[in-house]
Short mmCIF file of C-alpha atoms and ligand atoms in Angstrom, two decimals:
data_model
loop_
_atom_site.label_atom_id
_atom_site.label_comp_id
_atom_site.label_asym_id
_atom_site.label_seq_id
_atom_site.Cartn_x
_atom_site.Cartn_y
_atom_site.Cartn_z
CA UNK A 281 -0.45 -0.07 0.06
CA UNK A 282 1.03 3.47 -0.67
CA UNK A 283 1.36 5.91 2.29
CA UNK A 284 0.04 9.40 1.73
CA UNK A 285 3.88 10.28 1.61
CA UNK A 286 4.26 9.07 -1.52
CA UNK A 287 1.31 11.09 -3.08
CA UNK A 288 2.46 14.43 -4.54
CA UNK A 289 -0.53 16.29 -3.37
CA UNK A 290 0.42 20.03 -4.43
CA UNK A 291 -2.29 21.92 -5.88
CA UNK A 292 -4.28 19.00 -6.73
CA UNK A 293 -7.62 17.86 -6.01
CA UNK A 294 -7.84 15.14 -3.56
CA UNK A 295 -10.75 13.24 -2.44
CA UNK A 296 -10.22 11.57 0.85
CA UNK A 297 -13.23 8.37 1.94
CA UNK A 298 -13.37 9.70 5.52
CA UNK A 299 -15.49 7.69 8.23
CA UNK A 300 -17.67 10.50 9.51
CA UNK A 301 -20.61 7.88 10.97
CA UNK A 302 -21.35 9.56 13.90
CA UNK A 303 -24.42 9.42 16.23
CA UNK A 304 -26.73 12.05 16.37
CA UNK A 305 -29.76 13.42 18.22
CA UNK A 306 -31.81 15.50 16.33
CA UNK A 307 -29.07 17.70 14.48
CA UNK A 308 -26.86 17.52 17.79
CA UNK A 309 -23.65 15.00 17.41
CA UNK A 310 -23.44 13.19 20.64
CA UNK A 311 -20.24 11.44 19.98
CA UNK A 312 -17.69 13.11 17.56
CA UNK A 313 -14.62 10.17 18.26
CA UNK A 314 -15.32 9.46 14.20
CA UNK A 315 -14.34 13.10 13.12
CA UNK A 316 -11.65 13.36 15.68
CA UNK A 317 -10.01 10.73 14.26
CA UNK A 318 -10.28 11.75 10.56
CA UNK A 319 -8.41 15.15 11.48
CA UNK A 320 -4.84 14.10 11.02
CA UNK A 321 -5.20 13.00 7.84
CA UNK A 322 -7.31 15.80 6.38
CA UNK A 323 -4.79 18.13 7.97
CA UNK A 324 -2.06 16.27 6.44
CA UNK A 325 -3.03 17.01 3.03
CA UNK A 326 -4.25 20.42 3.54
CA UNK A 327 -1.08 21.47 4.78
CA UNK A 328 0.65 20.35 2.11
CA UNK A 329 -1.63 22.47 -0.17
CA UNK A 330 -4.17 19.65 -1.39
CA UNK A 331 -7.88 21.06 -2.34
CA UNK A 332 -9.25 18.56 0.06
CA UNK A 333 -12.10 17.13 -1.07
CA UNK A 334 -13.78 14.85 1.80
CA UNK A 335 -16.77 12.39 1.02
CA UNK A 336 -18.69 10.20 3.73
CA UNK A 337 -21.90 8.16 4.58
CA UNK A 338 -23.84 9.16 7.52
CA UNK A 339 -27.00 6.47 8.77
CA UNK A 340 -29.05 4.51 5.71
CA UNK A 341 -30.85 6.96 3.82
CA UNK A 342 -30.41 3.85 1.24
CA UNK A 343 -29.93 6.05 -1.98
CA UNK A 344 -32.37 8.76 -1.22
CA UNK A 345 -32.22 12.28 0.10
CA UNK A 346 -33.52 12.51 3.24
CA UNK A 347 -32.82 15.62 5.69
CA UNK A 348 -32.10 14.11 8.66
CA UNK A 349 -29.13 11.89 7.24
CA UNK A 350 -27.61 15.33 6.05
CA UNK A 351 -23.83 15.94 6.92
CA UNK A 352 -24.36 19.26 7.65
CA UNK A 353 -23.98 19.22 11.34
CA UNK A 354 -21.25 17.16 10.85
CA UNK A 355 -19.32 20.30 8.23
CA UNK A 356 -19.99 22.34 10.97
CA UNK A 357 -18.23 20.15 13.51
CA UNK A 358 -15.59 19.60 11.12
CA UNK A 359 -15.01 22.81 10.30
CA UNK A 360 -14.83 23.99 14.37
CA UNK A 361 -12.35 20.59 14.77
CA UNK A 362 -10.16 21.95 12.34
CA UNK A 363 -10.11 25.79 13.11
CA UNK A 364 -10.74 26.54 9.18
CA UNK A 365 -14.01 27.10 6.97
CA UNK A 366 -15.61 23.85 5.49
CA UNK A 367 -17.25 24.51 2.02
CA UNK A 368 -20.22 21.88 2.29
CA UNK A 369 -21.69 20.86 -0.76
CA UNK A 370 -25.36 20.40 -0.78
CA UNK A 371 -24.99 17.22 -3.01
CA UNK A 372 -22.91 14.36 -3.78
CA UNK A 373 -21.57 14.62 -7.33
CA UNK A 374 -24.47 17.46 -8.65
CA UNK A 375 -24.02 21.15 -9.64
CA UNK A 376 -23.08 21.95 -6.23
CA UNK A 377 -20.60 19.34 -5.48
CA UNK A 378 -18.57 20.46 -8.70
CA UNK A 379 -19.13 24.48 -7.98
CA UNK A 380 -17.98 23.89 -4.83
CA UNK A 381 -14.74 21.63 -6.00
CA UNK A 382 -14.18 24.26 -8.47
CA UNK A 383 -13.83 26.95 -5.91
CA UNK A 384 -11.33 25.59 -3.85
CA UNK A 385 -7.96 26.93 -3.38
CA UNK A 386 -4.73 25.08 -1.97
CA UNK A 387 -5.06 24.05 1.55
CA UNK A 388 -8.61 24.61 1.77
CA UNK A 389 -11.28 21.55 2.96
CA UNK A 390 -14.88 20.69 1.18
CA UNK A 391 -16.91 17.97 2.52
CA UNK A 392 -19.42 16.65 0.10
CA UNK A 393 -23.08 15.57 0.91
CA UNK A 394 -24.12 11.98 2.10
CA UNK A 395 -22.90 9.47 -0.11
CA UNK A 396 -25.86 7.08 0.62
CA UNK A 397 -28.07 9.70 -0.94
CA UNK A 398 -26.98 8.23 -4.26
CA UNK A 399 -28.23 4.64 -5.23
CA UNK A 400 -24.87 3.70 -6.64
CA UNK A 401 -22.66 4.11 -3.71
CA UNK A 402 -23.92 0.71 -1.70
CA UNK A 403 -25.56 -0.75 -5.33
CA UNK A 404 -24.80 -4.60 -5.25
CA UNK A 405 -24.63 -4.25 -9.10
CA UNK A 406 -21.18 -4.06 -10.49
CA UNK A 407 -21.62 -1.27 -13.38
CA UNK A 408 -23.91 0.83 -11.16
CA UNK A 409 -21.31 1.13 -8.50
CA UNK A 410 -18.55 1.82 -11.32
CA UNK A 411 -20.52 4.39 -12.87
CA UNK A 412 -21.13 6.35 -10.00
CA UNK A 413 -17.63 5.93 -8.92
CA UNK A 414 -16.56 7.46 -12.17
CA UNK A 415 -18.52 10.96 -11.32
CA UNK A 416 -16.99 11.21 -7.61
CA UNK A 417 -13.72 10.57 -9.26
CA UNK A 418 -14.32 12.98 -11.95
CA UNK A 419 -14.56 15.51 -9.33
CA UNK A 420 -10.85 14.93 -8.06
CA UNK A 421 -7.10 13.93 -9.44
CA UNK A 422 -6.35 11.80 -6.36
CA UNK A 423 -7.95 9.57 -4.11
CA UNK A 424 -7.11 8.83 -0.08
CA UNK A 425 -8.78 5.79 1.31
CA UNK A 426 -9.13 6.61 5.49
CA UNK A 427 -12.52 5.82 6.47
CA UNK A 428 -11.72 2.83 8.55
CA UNK A 429 -15.13 2.00 9.77
CA UNK A 430 -16.51 1.57 6.24
CA UNK A 431 -13.16 -0.50 4.72
CA UNK A 432 -15.50 -4.20 4.81
CA UNK A 433 -18.19 -2.42 2.84
CA UNK A 434 -18.09 -2.90 -1.31
CA UNK A 435 -19.17 0.30 -1.86
CA UNK A 436 -18.39 2.64 -4.73
CA UNK A 437 -16.81 5.38 -2.74
CA UNK A 438 -14.64 2.20 -0.76
CA UNK A 439 -13.69 0.05 -3.39
CA UNK A 440 -14.91 1.36 -6.63
CA UNK A 441 -13.24 5.02 -7.07
CA UNK A 442 -9.76 3.95 -5.75
CA UNK A 443 -9.62 1.66 -9.39
CA UNK A 444 -10.09 4.87 -11.06
CA UNK A 445 -7.61 7.33 -9.44
CA UNK A 446 -4.09 7.20 -8.19
CA UNK A 447 -4.19 6.58 -4.52
CA UNK A 448 -2.83 6.07 -1.42
CA UNK A 449 -3.83 4.69 2.32
CA UNK A 450 -4.40 7.67 4.86
CA UNK A 451 -3.03 7.54 8.49
CA UNK A 452 -5.96 6.14 10.48
CA UNK A 453 -6.39 2.78 8.08
CA UNK A 454 -2.97 2.14 8.16
CA UNK A 455 -2.88 2.82 11.74
CA UNK A 456 -5.76 0.50 12.51
CA UNK A 457 -4.31 -2.00 10.15
CA UNK A 458 -0.97 -1.79 12.28
CA UNK A 459 -3.06 -2.94 15.65
CA UNK A 460 -5.19 -5.54 13.94
CA UNK A 461 -1.53 -6.86 12.50
CA UNK A 462 -0.32 -7.18 15.82
CA UNK A 463 -4.02 -8.79 17.36
CA UNK A 464 -3.17 -11.67 14.59
CA UNK A 465 0.43 -12.21 13.69
CA UNK A 466 2.39 -13.06 16.59
CA UNK A 467 1.10 -11.44 19.35
CA UNK A 468 2.93 -10.85 22.75
CA UNK A 469 1.51 -13.32 25.44
CA UNK A 470 -0.70 -14.39 27.20
CA UNK A 471 -3.18 -13.52 24.85
CA UNK A 472 -6.77 -12.54 26.07
CA UNK A 473 -9.53 -12.03 24.23
CA UNK A 474 -12.49 -10.70 26.09
CA UNK A 475 -16.28 -10.92 23.99
CA UNK A 476 -19.32 -9.72 25.27
CA UNK A 477 -22.48 -7.78 23.39
CA UNK A 478 -26.00 -9.18 22.83
CA UNK A 479 -26.00 -11.77 20.38
CA UNK A 480 -23.29 -14.63 19.82
CA UNK A 481 -24.17 -15.09 16.37
CA UNK A 482 -22.66 -11.75 15.69
CA UNK A 483 -19.45 -12.69 16.52
CA UNK A 484 -19.10 -16.53 15.56
CA UNK A 485 -16.88 -15.80 13.04
CA UNK A 486 -14.34 -13.81 15.46
CA UNK A 487 -14.73 -16.49 17.93
CA UNK A 488 -13.46 -19.47 15.48
CA UNK A 489 -10.68 -17.64 14.04
CA UNK A 490 -9.62 -16.38 17.17
CA UNK A 491 -9.58 -19.64 19.39
CA UNK A 492 -6.82 -20.68 17.55
CA UNK A 493 -4.67 -17.86 18.53
CA UNK A 494 -5.57 -16.72 21.68
CA UNK A 495 -4.66 -18.45 25.35
CA UNK A 496 -7.40 -17.03 27.04
CA UNK A 497 -11.10 -16.24 25.93
CA UNK A 498 -13.14 -14.60 28.15
CA UNK A 499 -17.32 -14.45 27.24
CA UNK A 500 -19.61 -12.10 29.33
CA UNK A 501 -22.71 -10.05 27.65
CA UNK A 502 -25.67 -11.58 26.12
CA UNK A 503 -23.89 -14.01 24.54
CA UNK A 504 -22.50 -15.80 27.69
CA UNK A 505 -26.16 -17.26 28.26
CA UNK A 506 -25.63 -19.56 24.94
CA UNK A 507 -22.50 -20.68 26.42
CA UNK A 508 -23.74 -21.65 29.84
CA UNK A 509 -26.93 -23.33 28.28
CA UNK A 510 -24.41 -25.27 25.82
CA UNK A 511 -22.62 -26.61 29.27
CA UNK A 512 -26.31 -27.91 30.14
CA UNK A 513 -27.66 -25.03 32.74
CA UNK A 514 -30.30 -23.28 32.61
CA UNK A 515 -30.67 -19.37 31.82
CA UNK A 516 -34.17 -18.32 32.87
CA UNK A 517 -35.18 -15.53 30.60
CA UNK A 518 -31.98 -14.40 29.70
CA UNK A 519 -30.93 -13.38 25.84
CA UNK A 520 -30.42 -17.33 24.55
CA UNK A 521 -29.57 -18.31 20.75
CA UNK A 522 -31.18 -22.02 20.72
CA UNK A 523 -30.23 -22.26 17.05
CA UNK A 524 -26.34 -21.59 18.02
CA UNK A 525 -26.31 -24.29 20.73
CA UNK A 526 -24.38 -26.72 18.38
CA UNK A 527 -21.93 -24.29 17.26
CA UNK A 528 -21.53 -22.98 20.91
CA UNK A 529 -20.81 -26.54 21.99
CA UNK A 530 -18.35 -26.79 18.92
CA UNK A 531 -16.22 -24.23 20.14
CA UNK A 532 -16.17 -25.37 23.98
CA UNK A 533 -14.83 -28.80 22.62
CA UNK A 534 -12.36 -26.74 20.59
CA UNK A 535 -10.93 -24.68 22.95
CA UNK A 536 -10.43 -27.66 25.17
CA UNK A 537 -8.60 -29.49 22.40
CA UNK A 538 -6.62 -26.48 21.72
CA UNK A 539 -5.54 -25.95 25.33
CA UNK A 540 -7.25 -22.54 25.47
CA UNK A 541 -8.91 -21.07 28.53
CA UNK A 542 -12.42 -20.69 27.95
CA UNK A 543 -13.85 -18.52 31.08
CA UNK A 544 -17.69 -17.86 31.42
CA UNK A 545 -19.04 -15.90 34.19
CA UNK A 546 -19.65 -17.79 37.48
CA UNK A 547 -22.35 -15.28 38.91
CA UNK A 548 -24.82 -13.30 37.29
CA UNK A 549 -26.73 -10.04 37.93
CA UNK A 550 -30.32 -11.35 37.39
CA UNK A 551 -33.39 -9.04 37.15
CA UNK A 552 -36.87 -9.63 36.85
CA UNK A 553 -37.06 -7.76 33.39
CA UNK A 554 -35.23 -5.49 30.74
CA UNK A 555 -35.21 -1.99 32.42
CA UNK A 556 -33.34 0.37 34.08
CA UNK A 557 -35.11 0.00 37.57
CA UNK A 558 -35.68 -3.44 37.38
CA UNK A 559 -35.79 -5.41 40.95
CA UNK A 560 -32.33 -7.61 40.43
CA UNK A 561 -30.07 -9.79 42.43
CA UNK A 562 -26.67 -11.85 42.26
CA UNK A 563 -27.08 -15.66 41.81
CA UNK A 564 -24.62 -18.12 40.75
CA UNK A 565 -24.29 -18.58 36.94
CA UNK A 566 -24.81 -22.17 37.41
CA UNK A 567 -28.62 -21.25 39.31
CA UNK A 568 -30.51 -18.52 37.13
CA UNK A 569 -34.08 -18.66 38.10
CA UNK A 570 -36.15 -19.46 35.61
CA UNK A 571 -38.34 -15.93 35.82
CA UNK A 572 -35.22 -13.93 35.44
CA UNK A 573 -33.09 -12.26 33.05
CA UNK A 574 -29.44 -11.84 33.35
CA UNK A 575 -28.32 -8.32 32.32
CA UNK A 576 -24.70 -8.22 33.99
CA UNK A 577 -21.86 -10.46 35.19
CA UNK A 578 -21.80 -10.66 38.73
CA UNK A 579 -18.84 -9.08 41.53
CA UNK A 580 -17.32 -12.66 41.39
CA UNK A 581 -16.81 -12.98 37.63
CA UNK A 582 -15.56 -8.99 37.78
CA UNK A 583 -12.88 -10.36 40.14
CA UNK A 584 -12.51 -13.47 37.98
CA UNK A 585 -11.99 -11.12 34.82
CA UNK A 586 -10.17 -8.96 36.08
CA UNK A 587 -7.28 -11.50 37.51
CA UNK A 588 -7.52 -13.50 33.93
CA UNK A 589 -6.52 -10.06 32.40
CA UNK A 590 -4.31 -9.02 34.81
CA UNK A 591 -0.79 -10.86 33.55
CA UNK A 592 -2.11 -10.46 29.73
CA UNK A 593 0.52 -9.12 27.55
CA UNK A 594 -1.82 -8.55 24.60
CA UNK A 595 -5.64 -7.90 25.46
CA UNK A 596 -8.71 -7.61 23.03
CA UNK A 597 -11.73 -6.47 23.92
CA UNK A 598 -15.33 -6.43 21.87
CA UNK A 599 -18.52 -5.83 23.55
CA UNK A 600 -20.02 -4.89 26.62
CA UNK A 601 -20.39 -7.20 29.66
CA UNK A 602 -23.89 -6.29 30.02
CA UNK A 603 -26.68 -3.91 29.56
CA UNK A 604 -24.37 -0.75 30.34
CA UNK A 605 -26.78 1.54 28.77
CA UNK A 606 -28.39 1.01 32.59
CA UNK A 607 -26.11 2.01 35.05
CA UNK A 608 -27.33 -1.02 37.53
CA UNK A 609 -26.42 -3.02 34.93
CA UNK A 610 -23.11 -1.43 34.06
CA UNK A 611 -20.48 -2.40 36.37
CA UNK A 612 -19.29 -5.50 34.63
CA UNK A 613 -18.35 -3.76 31.60
CA UNK A 614 -16.75 -0.84 33.90
CA UNK A 615 -14.88 -3.62 35.29
CA UNK A 616 -13.13 -4.89 32.04
CA UNK A 617 -12.40 -1.79 30.93
CA UNK A 618 -10.99 -0.64 33.91
CA UNK A 619 -8.75 -4.06 33.92
CA UNK A 620 -7.76 -3.09 30.55
CA UNK A 621 -6.91 0.81 31.93
CA UNK A 622 -4.40 -0.59 34.93
CA UNK A 623 -2.99 -3.27 32.20
CA UNK A 624 0.40 -2.62 30.75
CA UNK A 625 -0.21 -5.04 27.89
CA UNK A 626 -0.86 -3.93 24.31
CA UNK A 627 -4.87 -3.01 25.03
CA UNK A 628 -7.46 -2.83 22.16
CA UNK A 629 -11.02 -1.81 22.41
CA UNK A 630 -13.09 -2.78 19.09
CA UNK A 631 -16.77 -2.08 18.80
CA UNK A 632 -19.06 1.11 18.44
CA UNK A 633 -20.66 0.29 21.85
CA UNK A 634 -17.40 -1.16 23.40
CA UNK A 635 -16.33 2.39 22.56
CA UNK A 636 -19.26 4.22 23.64
CA UNK A 637 -18.92 2.31 27.34
CA UNK A 638 -15.51 3.47 27.53
CA UNK A 639 -16.59 7.27 26.70
CA UNK A 640 -19.59 7.14 29.13
CA UNK A 641 -17.50 5.60 32.29
CA UNK A 642 -15.32 8.89 31.55
CA UNK A 643 -11.85 6.69 31.33
CA UNK A 644 -8.95 8.21 29.59
CA UNK A 645 -8.39 7.13 25.80
CA UNK A 646 -4.78 6.98 26.38
CA UNK A 647 -5.80 4.11 29.33
CA UNK A 648 -5.86 2.27 25.93
CA UNK A 649 -3.44 1.08 23.34
CA UNK A 650 -5.87 1.45 20.78
CA UNK A 651 -9.38 2.10 20.26
CA UNK A 652 -10.80 1.36 17.24
CA UNK A 653 -12.89 3.53 14.99
CA UNK A 654 -14.44 0.76 13.12
CA UNK A 655 -16.52 -2.14 14.91
CA UNK A 656 -17.87 -3.84 11.85
CA UNK A 657 -14.52 -3.54 9.93
CA UNK A 658 -12.38 -4.86 12.75
CA UNK A 659 -14.44 -7.81 13.67
CA UNK A 660 -14.56 -8.66 9.81
CA UNK A 661 -10.62 -8.55 9.82
CA UNK A 662 -9.99 -10.89 12.92
CA UNK A 663 -12.37 -13.34 11.41
CA UNK A 664 -9.74 -13.56 8.65
CA UNK A 665 -11.60 -12.00 5.91
CA UNK A 666 -10.41 -9.78 3.45
CA UNK A 667 -11.74 -5.96 3.32
CA UNK A 668 -13.03 -4.90 -0.34
CA UNK A 669 -11.45 -1.46 0.86
CA UNK A 670 -8.42 -2.67 1.56
CA UNK A 671 -7.80 -5.00 -1.61
CA UNK A 672 -8.54 -1.59 -3.54
CA UNK A 673 -5.74 0.04 -1.87
CA UNK A 674 -3.31 -2.53 -2.12
CA UNK A 675 -2.45 -2.28 -5.88
P1 ADP B 110 -20.19 -3.69 20.18
O1 ADP B 110 -20.94 -2.47 19.09
O2 ADP B 110 -19.19 -3.34 21.12
O3 ADP B 110 -19.49 -4.73 19.06
P2 ADP B 110 -22.34 -5.32 20.41
O4 ADP B 110 -23.10 -4.61 19.69
O5 ADP B 110 -22.23 -6.53 20.21
O6 ADP B 110 -21.19 -4.83 21.10
O7 ADP B 110 -23.52 -5.29 21.53
C1 ADP B 110 -23.76 -4.52 22.28
C2 ADP B 110 -25.26 -4.62 23.28
O8 ADP B 110 -25.04 -5.52 23.59
C3 ADP B 110 -25.24 -3.39 24.17
O9 ADP B 110 -26.30 -2.86 23.61
C4 ADP B 110 -25.55 -3.99 25.45
O10 ADP B 110 -26.88 -3.69 26.06
C5 ADP B 110 -26.08 -5.52 24.97
N1 ADP B 110 -25.97 -6.55 26.22
C6 ADP B 110 -25.16 -7.03 26.57
N2 ADP B 110 -25.13 -7.70 27.57
C7 ADP B 110 -26.51 -8.02 27.71
C8 ADP B 110 -27.44 -9.16 28.40
N3 ADP B 110 -26.99 -9.56 29.48
N4 ADP B 110 -28.59 -8.89 27.98
C9 ADP B 110 -28.99 -8.32 26.47
N5 ADP B 110 -28.02 -7.30 25.93
C10 ADP B 110 -26.85 -7.08 26.54
MG1 MG B 111 -22.90 -2.42 18.45
#
């Protein structure tokens, strides 16, 4: 992959595919982490005298212009963070985009409207995607891929445009891939992975691939109940994926034969129902009452997990240990996050909700070696899949 420093950008129009897909409450950005993560590449290009044209998507407007998915609030925030004006185009590849780009001077930055307003962006039809990609490519002389959170998508702006323009990889993608390599190629040991989140089915590929690489696999969150059930315990009304029981039994056997230590919760915070103020008690993981629902790992599990992480040299964590959105059920997730902050290991947080939890707890971001900006993209990489956006930047 060509790095940014290998592109001669002065005076050239550079199209940067960024990931600016931030959570919005109305038109208020509730977490601007992804915008901040995009700044270094944009700054570097502008500093070298490029005419920087940023493109990105927001939410799922599905090929239609829907004002609630406008990138306008993002343009405003980007401008505040850059400390420079950002020219915002009212369309993606139309008159406004062309005029906005034509007016750019060296070192100036523009943002195009939401890529997903255009049906060609996400089209499964190669020709339709290539046609839209050609219209995007016409706006620029060079392309820089830096939207790590979208790199697992075979979308026009991610996969097709770099085939049509001289291209390079931006600093964010380069840094993310560097971290993922450290997690998959010769990681420092002991290597512990903590997985949680809602559904085990979302993480099957990751579990399968990481089982062959890790020394310890700690399972919490909603997926733990399918593991407990696979071991023969009843889980009451907890989240359970019956259709995954056979697969999970396979993982348990595989872990045993590979010598991987698979650590499951020993106690659970069991609630009467799924609610912030639900009545709850701590029960043994092997004795969850039939009318209760496990919404967090219990205090003994918090200690057990912290202990299993204490001497690890590499830790990857994806997925909350409980329903951390409710304060009463956030302690397990907080305990894992704090164990990572205490650790001297190479610690990586992947997953949008896990990263949101870290910020909700007010933990310092530099307490972790890396917090990934792309949950789905990191997971697909760790599954061993080829990512279209990386393939496109390779040649
Ligand atoms: P990430 O975005 O970090 O990859 P996921 O999207 O896989 O994480 O899962 C996050 C969700 O899992 C959170 O919304 C959390 O409330 C939910 N969750 C965690 N534990 C449980 C549980 N025991 N029961 C129900 N939902 C849970
Ligand atoms: Mg999530």
